[in-house]
Coordinates of C-alpha atoms in Angstrom, one line a residue:
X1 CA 0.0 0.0 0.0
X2 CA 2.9 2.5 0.8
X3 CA 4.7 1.7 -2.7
X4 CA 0.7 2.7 -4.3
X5 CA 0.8 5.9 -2.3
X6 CA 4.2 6.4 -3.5
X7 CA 3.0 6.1 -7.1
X8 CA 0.0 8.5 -6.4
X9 CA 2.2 10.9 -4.7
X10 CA 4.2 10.6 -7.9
X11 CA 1.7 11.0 -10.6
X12 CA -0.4 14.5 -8.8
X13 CA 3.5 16.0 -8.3
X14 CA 3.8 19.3 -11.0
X15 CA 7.7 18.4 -10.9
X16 CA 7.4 15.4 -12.8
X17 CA 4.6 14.9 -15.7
X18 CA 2.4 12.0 -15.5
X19 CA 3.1 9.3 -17.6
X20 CA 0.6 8.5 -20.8
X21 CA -0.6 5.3 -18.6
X22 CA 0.1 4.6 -15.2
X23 CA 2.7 1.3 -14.6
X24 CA 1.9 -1.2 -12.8
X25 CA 2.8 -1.4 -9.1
X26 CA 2.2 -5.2 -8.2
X27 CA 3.1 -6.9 -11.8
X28 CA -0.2 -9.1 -12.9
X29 CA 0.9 -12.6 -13.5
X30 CA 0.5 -12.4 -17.1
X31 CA 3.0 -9.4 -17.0
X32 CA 5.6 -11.6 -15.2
X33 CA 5.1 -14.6 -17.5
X34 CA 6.6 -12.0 -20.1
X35 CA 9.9 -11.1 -18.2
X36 CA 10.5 -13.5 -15.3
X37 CA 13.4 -15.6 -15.2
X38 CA 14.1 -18.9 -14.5
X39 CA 15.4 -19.2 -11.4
X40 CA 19.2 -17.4 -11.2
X41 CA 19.9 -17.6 -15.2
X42 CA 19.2 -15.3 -17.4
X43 CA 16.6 -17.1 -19.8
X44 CA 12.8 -15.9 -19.3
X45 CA 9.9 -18.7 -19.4
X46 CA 8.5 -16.3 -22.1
X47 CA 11.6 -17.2 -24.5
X48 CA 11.4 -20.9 -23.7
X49 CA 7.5 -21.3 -24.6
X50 CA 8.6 -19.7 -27.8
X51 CA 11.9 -21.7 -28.4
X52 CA 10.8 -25.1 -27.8
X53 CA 8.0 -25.4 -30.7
X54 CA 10.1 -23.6 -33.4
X55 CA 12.8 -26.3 -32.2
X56 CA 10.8 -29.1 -32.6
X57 CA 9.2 -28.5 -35.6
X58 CA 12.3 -27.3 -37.5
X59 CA 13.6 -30.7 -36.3
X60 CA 10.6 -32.2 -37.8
X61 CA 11.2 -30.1 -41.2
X62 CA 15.4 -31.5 -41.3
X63 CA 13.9 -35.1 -40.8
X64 CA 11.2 -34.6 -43.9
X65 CA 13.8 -32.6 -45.6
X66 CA 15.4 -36.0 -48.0
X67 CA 11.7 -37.0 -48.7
X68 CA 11.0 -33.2 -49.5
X69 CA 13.9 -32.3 -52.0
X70 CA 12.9 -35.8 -54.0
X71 CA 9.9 -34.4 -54.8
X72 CA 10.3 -31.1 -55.3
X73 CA 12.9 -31.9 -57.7
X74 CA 10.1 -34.0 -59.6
X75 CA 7.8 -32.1 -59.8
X76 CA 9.7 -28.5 -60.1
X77 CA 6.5 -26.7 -58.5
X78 CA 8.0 -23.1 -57.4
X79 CA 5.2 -22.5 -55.3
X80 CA 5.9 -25.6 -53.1
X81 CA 9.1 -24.5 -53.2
X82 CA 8.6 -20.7 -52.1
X83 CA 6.3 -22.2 -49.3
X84 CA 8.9 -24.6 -48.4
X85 CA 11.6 -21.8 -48.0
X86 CA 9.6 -19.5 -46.5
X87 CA 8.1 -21.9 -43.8
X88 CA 12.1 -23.0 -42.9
X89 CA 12.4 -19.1 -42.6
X90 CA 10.3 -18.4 -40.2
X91 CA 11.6 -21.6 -38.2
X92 CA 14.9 -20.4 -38.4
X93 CA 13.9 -16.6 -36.9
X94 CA 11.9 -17.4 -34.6
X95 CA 14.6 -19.6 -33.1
X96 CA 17.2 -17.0 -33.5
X97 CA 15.1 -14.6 -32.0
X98 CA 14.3 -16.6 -28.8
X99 CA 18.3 -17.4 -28.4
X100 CA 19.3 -13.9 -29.1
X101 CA 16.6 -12.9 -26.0
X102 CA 18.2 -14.9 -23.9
X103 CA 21.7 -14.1 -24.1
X104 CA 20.9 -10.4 -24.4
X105 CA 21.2 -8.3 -20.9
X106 CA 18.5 -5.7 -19.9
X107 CA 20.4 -2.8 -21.2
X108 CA 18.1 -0.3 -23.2
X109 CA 20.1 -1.4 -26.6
X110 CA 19.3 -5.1 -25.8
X111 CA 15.9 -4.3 -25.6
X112 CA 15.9 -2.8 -29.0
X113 CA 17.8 -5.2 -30.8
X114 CA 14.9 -7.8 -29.2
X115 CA 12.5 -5.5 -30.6
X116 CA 14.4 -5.9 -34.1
X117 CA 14.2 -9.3 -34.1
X118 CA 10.4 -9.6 -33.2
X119 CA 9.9 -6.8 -36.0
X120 CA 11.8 -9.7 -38.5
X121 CA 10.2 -13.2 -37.3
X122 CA 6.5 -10.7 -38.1
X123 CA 8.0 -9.9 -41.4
X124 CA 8.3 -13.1 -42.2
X125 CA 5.1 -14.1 -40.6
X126 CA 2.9 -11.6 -42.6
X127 CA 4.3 -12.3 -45.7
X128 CA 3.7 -15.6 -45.7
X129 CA 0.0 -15.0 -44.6
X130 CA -0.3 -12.3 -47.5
X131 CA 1.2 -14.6 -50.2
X132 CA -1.1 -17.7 -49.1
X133 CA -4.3 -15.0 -49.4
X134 CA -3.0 -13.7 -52.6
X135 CA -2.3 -17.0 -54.7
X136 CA -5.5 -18.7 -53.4
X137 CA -8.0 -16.0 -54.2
X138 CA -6.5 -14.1 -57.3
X139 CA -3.5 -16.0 -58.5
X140 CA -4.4 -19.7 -57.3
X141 CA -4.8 -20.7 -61.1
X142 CA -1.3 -19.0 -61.9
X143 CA 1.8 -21.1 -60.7
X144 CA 4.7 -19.7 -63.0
X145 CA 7.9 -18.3 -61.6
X146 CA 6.8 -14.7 -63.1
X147 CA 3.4 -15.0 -61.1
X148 CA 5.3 -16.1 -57.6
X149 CA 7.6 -13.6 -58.4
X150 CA 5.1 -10.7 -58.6
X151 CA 3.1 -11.9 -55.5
X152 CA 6.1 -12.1 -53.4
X153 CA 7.3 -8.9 -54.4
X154 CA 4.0 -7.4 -53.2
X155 CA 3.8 -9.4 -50.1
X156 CA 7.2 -8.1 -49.3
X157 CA 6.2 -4.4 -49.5
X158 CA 3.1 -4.5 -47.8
X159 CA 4.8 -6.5 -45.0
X160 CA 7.7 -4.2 -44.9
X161 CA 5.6 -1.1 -44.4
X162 CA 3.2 -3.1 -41.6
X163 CA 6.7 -4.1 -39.9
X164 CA 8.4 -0.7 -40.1
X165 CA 5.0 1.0 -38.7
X166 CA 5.0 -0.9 -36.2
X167 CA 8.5 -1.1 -35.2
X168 CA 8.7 2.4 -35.3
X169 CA 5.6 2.6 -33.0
X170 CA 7.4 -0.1 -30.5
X171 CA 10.6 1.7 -30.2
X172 CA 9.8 5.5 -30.4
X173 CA 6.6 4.9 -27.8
X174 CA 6.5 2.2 -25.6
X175 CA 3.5 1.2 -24.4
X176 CA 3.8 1.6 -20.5
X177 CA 1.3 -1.0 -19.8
X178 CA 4.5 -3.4 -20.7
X179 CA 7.1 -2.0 -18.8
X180 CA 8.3 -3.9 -16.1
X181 CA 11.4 -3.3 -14.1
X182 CA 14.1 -1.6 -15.8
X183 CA 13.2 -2.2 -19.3
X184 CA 10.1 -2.2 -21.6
X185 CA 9.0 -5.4 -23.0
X186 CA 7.8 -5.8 -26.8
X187 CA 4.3 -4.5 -26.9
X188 CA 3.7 -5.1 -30.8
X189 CA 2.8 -1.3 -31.6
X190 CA 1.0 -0.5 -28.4
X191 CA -2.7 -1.3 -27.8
X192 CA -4.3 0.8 -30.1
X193 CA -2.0 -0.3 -33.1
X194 CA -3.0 -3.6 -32.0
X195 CA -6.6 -3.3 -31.4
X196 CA -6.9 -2.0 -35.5
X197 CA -4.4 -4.1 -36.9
X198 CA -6.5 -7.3 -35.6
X199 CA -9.6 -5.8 -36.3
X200 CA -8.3 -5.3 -40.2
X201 CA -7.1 -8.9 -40.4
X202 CA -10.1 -10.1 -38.5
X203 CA -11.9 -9.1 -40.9
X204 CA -10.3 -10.0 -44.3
X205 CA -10.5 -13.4 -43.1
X206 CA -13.7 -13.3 -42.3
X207 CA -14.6 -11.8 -45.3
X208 CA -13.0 -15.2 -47.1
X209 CA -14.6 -17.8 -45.2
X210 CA -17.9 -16.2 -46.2
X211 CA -16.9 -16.0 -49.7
X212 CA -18.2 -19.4 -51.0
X213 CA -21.8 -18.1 -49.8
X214 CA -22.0 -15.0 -51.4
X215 CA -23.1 -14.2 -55.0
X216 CA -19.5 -13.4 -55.6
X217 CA -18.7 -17.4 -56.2
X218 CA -20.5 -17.5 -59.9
X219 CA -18.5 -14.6 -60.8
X220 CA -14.7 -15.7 -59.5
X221 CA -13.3 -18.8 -59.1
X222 CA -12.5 -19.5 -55.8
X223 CA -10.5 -22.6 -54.5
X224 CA -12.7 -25.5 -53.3
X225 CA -10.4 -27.0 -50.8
X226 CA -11.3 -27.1 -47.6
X227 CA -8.4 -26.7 -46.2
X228 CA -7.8 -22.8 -47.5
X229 CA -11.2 -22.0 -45.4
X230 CA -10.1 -23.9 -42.6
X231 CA -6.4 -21.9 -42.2
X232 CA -8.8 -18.6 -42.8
X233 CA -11.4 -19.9 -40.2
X234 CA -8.6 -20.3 -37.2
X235 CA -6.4 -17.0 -38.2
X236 CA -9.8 -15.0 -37.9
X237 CA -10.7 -16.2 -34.3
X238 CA -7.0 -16.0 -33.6
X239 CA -7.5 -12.2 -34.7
X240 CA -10.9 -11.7 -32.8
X241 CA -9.4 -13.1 -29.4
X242 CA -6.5 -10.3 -29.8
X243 CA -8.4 -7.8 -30.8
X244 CA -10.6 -8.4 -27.7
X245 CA -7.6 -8.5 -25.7
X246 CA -6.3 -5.3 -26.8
X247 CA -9.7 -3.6 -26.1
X248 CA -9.3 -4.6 -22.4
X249 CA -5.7 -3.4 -22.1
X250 CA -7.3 0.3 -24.0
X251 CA -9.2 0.3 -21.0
X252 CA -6.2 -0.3 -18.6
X253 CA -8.2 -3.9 -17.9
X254 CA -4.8 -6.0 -17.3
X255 CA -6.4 -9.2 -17.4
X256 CA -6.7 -8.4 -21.3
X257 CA -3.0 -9.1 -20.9
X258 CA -3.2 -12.9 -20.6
X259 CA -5.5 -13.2 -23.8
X260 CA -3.0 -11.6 -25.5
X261 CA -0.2 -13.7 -24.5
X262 CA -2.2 -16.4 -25.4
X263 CA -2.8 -15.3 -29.0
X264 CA 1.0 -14.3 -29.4
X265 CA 2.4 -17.8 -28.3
X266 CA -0.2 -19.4 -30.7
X267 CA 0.5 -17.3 -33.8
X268 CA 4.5 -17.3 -33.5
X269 CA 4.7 -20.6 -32.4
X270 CA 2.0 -22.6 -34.5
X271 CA 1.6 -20.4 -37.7
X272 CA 4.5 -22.1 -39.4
X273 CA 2.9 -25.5 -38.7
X274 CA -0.5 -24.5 -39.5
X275 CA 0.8 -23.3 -43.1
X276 CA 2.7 -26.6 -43.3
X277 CA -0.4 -28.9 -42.3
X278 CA -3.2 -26.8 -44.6
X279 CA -0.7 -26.9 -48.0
X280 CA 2.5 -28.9 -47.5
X281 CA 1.5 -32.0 -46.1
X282 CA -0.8 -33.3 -49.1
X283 CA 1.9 -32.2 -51.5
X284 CA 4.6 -34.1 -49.4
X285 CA 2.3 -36.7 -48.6
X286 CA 2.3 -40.3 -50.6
X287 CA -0.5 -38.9 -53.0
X288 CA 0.5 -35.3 -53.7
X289 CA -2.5 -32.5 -54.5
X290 CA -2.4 -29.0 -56.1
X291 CA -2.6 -26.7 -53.6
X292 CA -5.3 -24.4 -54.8
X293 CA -7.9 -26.4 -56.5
X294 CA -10.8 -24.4 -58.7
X295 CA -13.7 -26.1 -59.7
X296 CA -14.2 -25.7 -63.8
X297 CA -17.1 -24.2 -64.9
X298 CA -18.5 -26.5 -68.2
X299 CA -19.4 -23.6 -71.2
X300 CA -21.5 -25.4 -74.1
X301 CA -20.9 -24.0 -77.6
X302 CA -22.5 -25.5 -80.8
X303 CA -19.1 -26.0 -83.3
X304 CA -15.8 -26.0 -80.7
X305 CA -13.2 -25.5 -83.5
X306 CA -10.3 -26.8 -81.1
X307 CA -10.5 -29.8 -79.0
X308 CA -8.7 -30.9 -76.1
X309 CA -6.2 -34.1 -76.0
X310 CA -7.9 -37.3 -75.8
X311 CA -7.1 -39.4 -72.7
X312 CA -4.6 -41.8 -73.4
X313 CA -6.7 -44.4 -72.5
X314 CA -9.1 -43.7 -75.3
X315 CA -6.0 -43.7 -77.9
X316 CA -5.6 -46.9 -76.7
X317 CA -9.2 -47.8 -77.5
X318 CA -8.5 -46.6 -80.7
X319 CA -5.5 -48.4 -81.8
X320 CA -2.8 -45.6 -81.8
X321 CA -0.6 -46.8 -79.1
X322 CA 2.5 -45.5 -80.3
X323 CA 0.6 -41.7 -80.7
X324 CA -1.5 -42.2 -76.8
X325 CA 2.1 -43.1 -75.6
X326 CA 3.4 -39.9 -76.9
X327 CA 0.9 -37.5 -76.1
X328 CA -0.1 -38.6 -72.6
X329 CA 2.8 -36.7 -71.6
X330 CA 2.1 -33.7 -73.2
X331 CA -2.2 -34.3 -72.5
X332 CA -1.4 -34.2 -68.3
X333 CA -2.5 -31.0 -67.7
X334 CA -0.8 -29.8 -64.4
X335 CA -0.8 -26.4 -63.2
X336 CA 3.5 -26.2 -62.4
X337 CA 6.2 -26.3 -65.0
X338 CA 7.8 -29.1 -66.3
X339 CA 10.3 -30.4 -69.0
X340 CA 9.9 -31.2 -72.4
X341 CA 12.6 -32.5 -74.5
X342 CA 12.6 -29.3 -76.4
X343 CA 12.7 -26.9 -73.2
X344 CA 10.7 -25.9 -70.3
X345 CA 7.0 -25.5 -71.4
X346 CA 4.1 -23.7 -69.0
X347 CA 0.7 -24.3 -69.4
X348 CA -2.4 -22.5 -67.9
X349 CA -3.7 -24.1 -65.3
X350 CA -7.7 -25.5 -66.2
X351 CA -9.3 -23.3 -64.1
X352 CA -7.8 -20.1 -65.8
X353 CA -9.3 -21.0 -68.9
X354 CA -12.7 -22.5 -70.5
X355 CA -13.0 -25.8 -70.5
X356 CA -13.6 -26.8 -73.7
X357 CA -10.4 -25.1 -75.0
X358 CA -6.4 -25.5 -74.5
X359 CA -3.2 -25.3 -76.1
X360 CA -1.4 -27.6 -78.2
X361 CA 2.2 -27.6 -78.5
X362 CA 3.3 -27.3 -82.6
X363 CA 4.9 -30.0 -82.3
X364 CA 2.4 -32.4 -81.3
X365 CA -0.6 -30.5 -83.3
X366 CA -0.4 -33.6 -86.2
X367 CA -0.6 -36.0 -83.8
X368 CA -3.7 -35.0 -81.7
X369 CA -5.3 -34.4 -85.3
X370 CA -4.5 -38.2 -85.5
X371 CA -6.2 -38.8 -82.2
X372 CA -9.3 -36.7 -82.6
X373 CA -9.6 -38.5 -86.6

């Protein structure tokens, strides 16, 4: 109670200015989860929560790593790939990070070069939620290098000016809610750079689970797996619980503390996983699948003048197995790159185009009009 009238004393003095938000006296246990060490070393339980899933699942990602190169390397897919890289990425930070944090002393630039790194791990975090919004809803059907290419470099700007924002916010103006001690802890922005920044992404993914019901669904093609709704569904809630969180802390409710810490452990420790899980695993799995699936829409015209490959089963049917041999290579539509004996070759992927159309390498053009005789 003294140390409280101290504080009061403190705050109605005209010698000093009251701070924007008053510290607190008696840290709340969520606070001290944050910055309490364990026992006489220097490591904080905070950093070790962290630590420990990155650790394991980058273990996880060396042991798959043998089975993982074998099939990239069949099936030259660069948006496995980009995924791939970026997932290890954000493995690798977040453990770097969480060791730098615990080697670091309290000093005010220790503090900031924490702040750095939790600025880099959300870098990394955001563009990897950004690029997995932008290829599934506007360039799913796309899966060239150019295409990856152009997404990332937009991901990379948009996350660079969220990060910088908000790293400028962290260092420049503390929030006083998280200081403890003798030095601040990472506050991501302060509450009320918080509070909007969840409430925007709270509601672009809500916005995209809702999407297949809307009227919007005849017009775009939108992917049909499950999966893509699924990683949307959980990063909204995850959104909503930390948006509600930062409303309690805007109105110096402390307990709005612990939701927080709950959302942060979940999103730096589990995104990387969740991204893995949602679009990896199938692809890695014993029966790979395309990551964003579209569902073709069937347009009937009276005289198609071009006609798609034949199966290779029906050239069978037909008697042309030399020809069916040689063009069910070139008739397996995929939506990645592959080789050709002439070069590399892209084609669109089915969705992107009608159905009752497609494109014929020059090459090959007598031999389909053998097929479709």
């Amino acid at each position: 109670m003294d140390t409280l009238e101290e504080v009061t004393w403190a705050n109605g003095s005209t010698a000093l200015p009251p701070p924007l938000a008053p510290n607190i006296s008696v840290p709340h246990r969520c606070l001290l989860l944050l910055y309490e060490d364990i026992g006489t070393s220097r490591v904080r339980y905070w950093d070790l929560l962290l630590l420990i899933p990155n650790v394991l699942f980058l273990i996880f990602l060396l042991w798959k790593l043998p089975s993982a190169r074998a099939k990239i390397r069949i099936t030259s897919s660069p948006i496995f790939i980009t995924f791939y890289i970026l997932v290890f990425v954000v493995a690798l930070v977040g453990i770097a990070r969480a060791v730098v944090s615990m080697t670091v002393s309290t000093s005010n630039a220790a503090t900031v070069a924490d702040k750095i790194l939790w600025e880099i791990t959300r870098f990394f975090l955001l563009a990897i939620e950004l690029s997995v919004i932008i290829l599934g809803l506007a360039f799913g059907h796309l899966e060239s290098k150019s295409s990856i290419k152009r997404v990332l470099a937009i991901t990379t700007v948009l996350s660079l000016a969220y990060s910088v924002t908000q790293g400028t916010l962290e260092i420049l103006y503390p929030d006083a809610h998280l200081s403890a001690e003798d030095f601040n802890i990472y506050g991501h922005g302060g509450r009320q750079f918080w509070l909007v920044s969840s409430c925007f992404f709270f509601l672009v993914y809500s916005l995209v689970v809702i999407l297949p019901k809307t009227p919007l669904k005849e017009r775009i093609s939108l992917p049909s797996r499950r999966s893509f709704y699924v990683y949307a569904g959980i990063l909204a809630l995850l959104n909503l619980l930390q948006g509600l969180g930062s409303v309690l802390l805007c109105f110096d409710i402390i307990e709005g503390l612990c939701c927080v810490d709950a959302t942060t452990f979940l999103y730096f420790s589990f995104f990387a996983p969740l991204i893995y899980v949602a679009f990896l695993r199938g692809f890695f799995g014993s029966e790979p699948k395309i990551l964003f699936s579209y569902k073709c829409q069937v347009d009937e015209t009276e005289e198609p003048d071009v006609h798609l490959p034949q199966p290779y089963a029906v050239a069978r049917r037909e008697g042309l197995e030399a020809a069916g041999a040689a063009g069910a290579s070139a008739a397996s539509y995929s939506s990645t790159q592959f080789d050709s004996a002439g070069g590399v070759a892209y084609l669109d992927d089915i969705a992107s185009m009608p159905c009752h159309t497609g494109s014929i390498n020059s090459t090959d053009s007598e031999r389909w009009k053998a097929i479709n005789a």
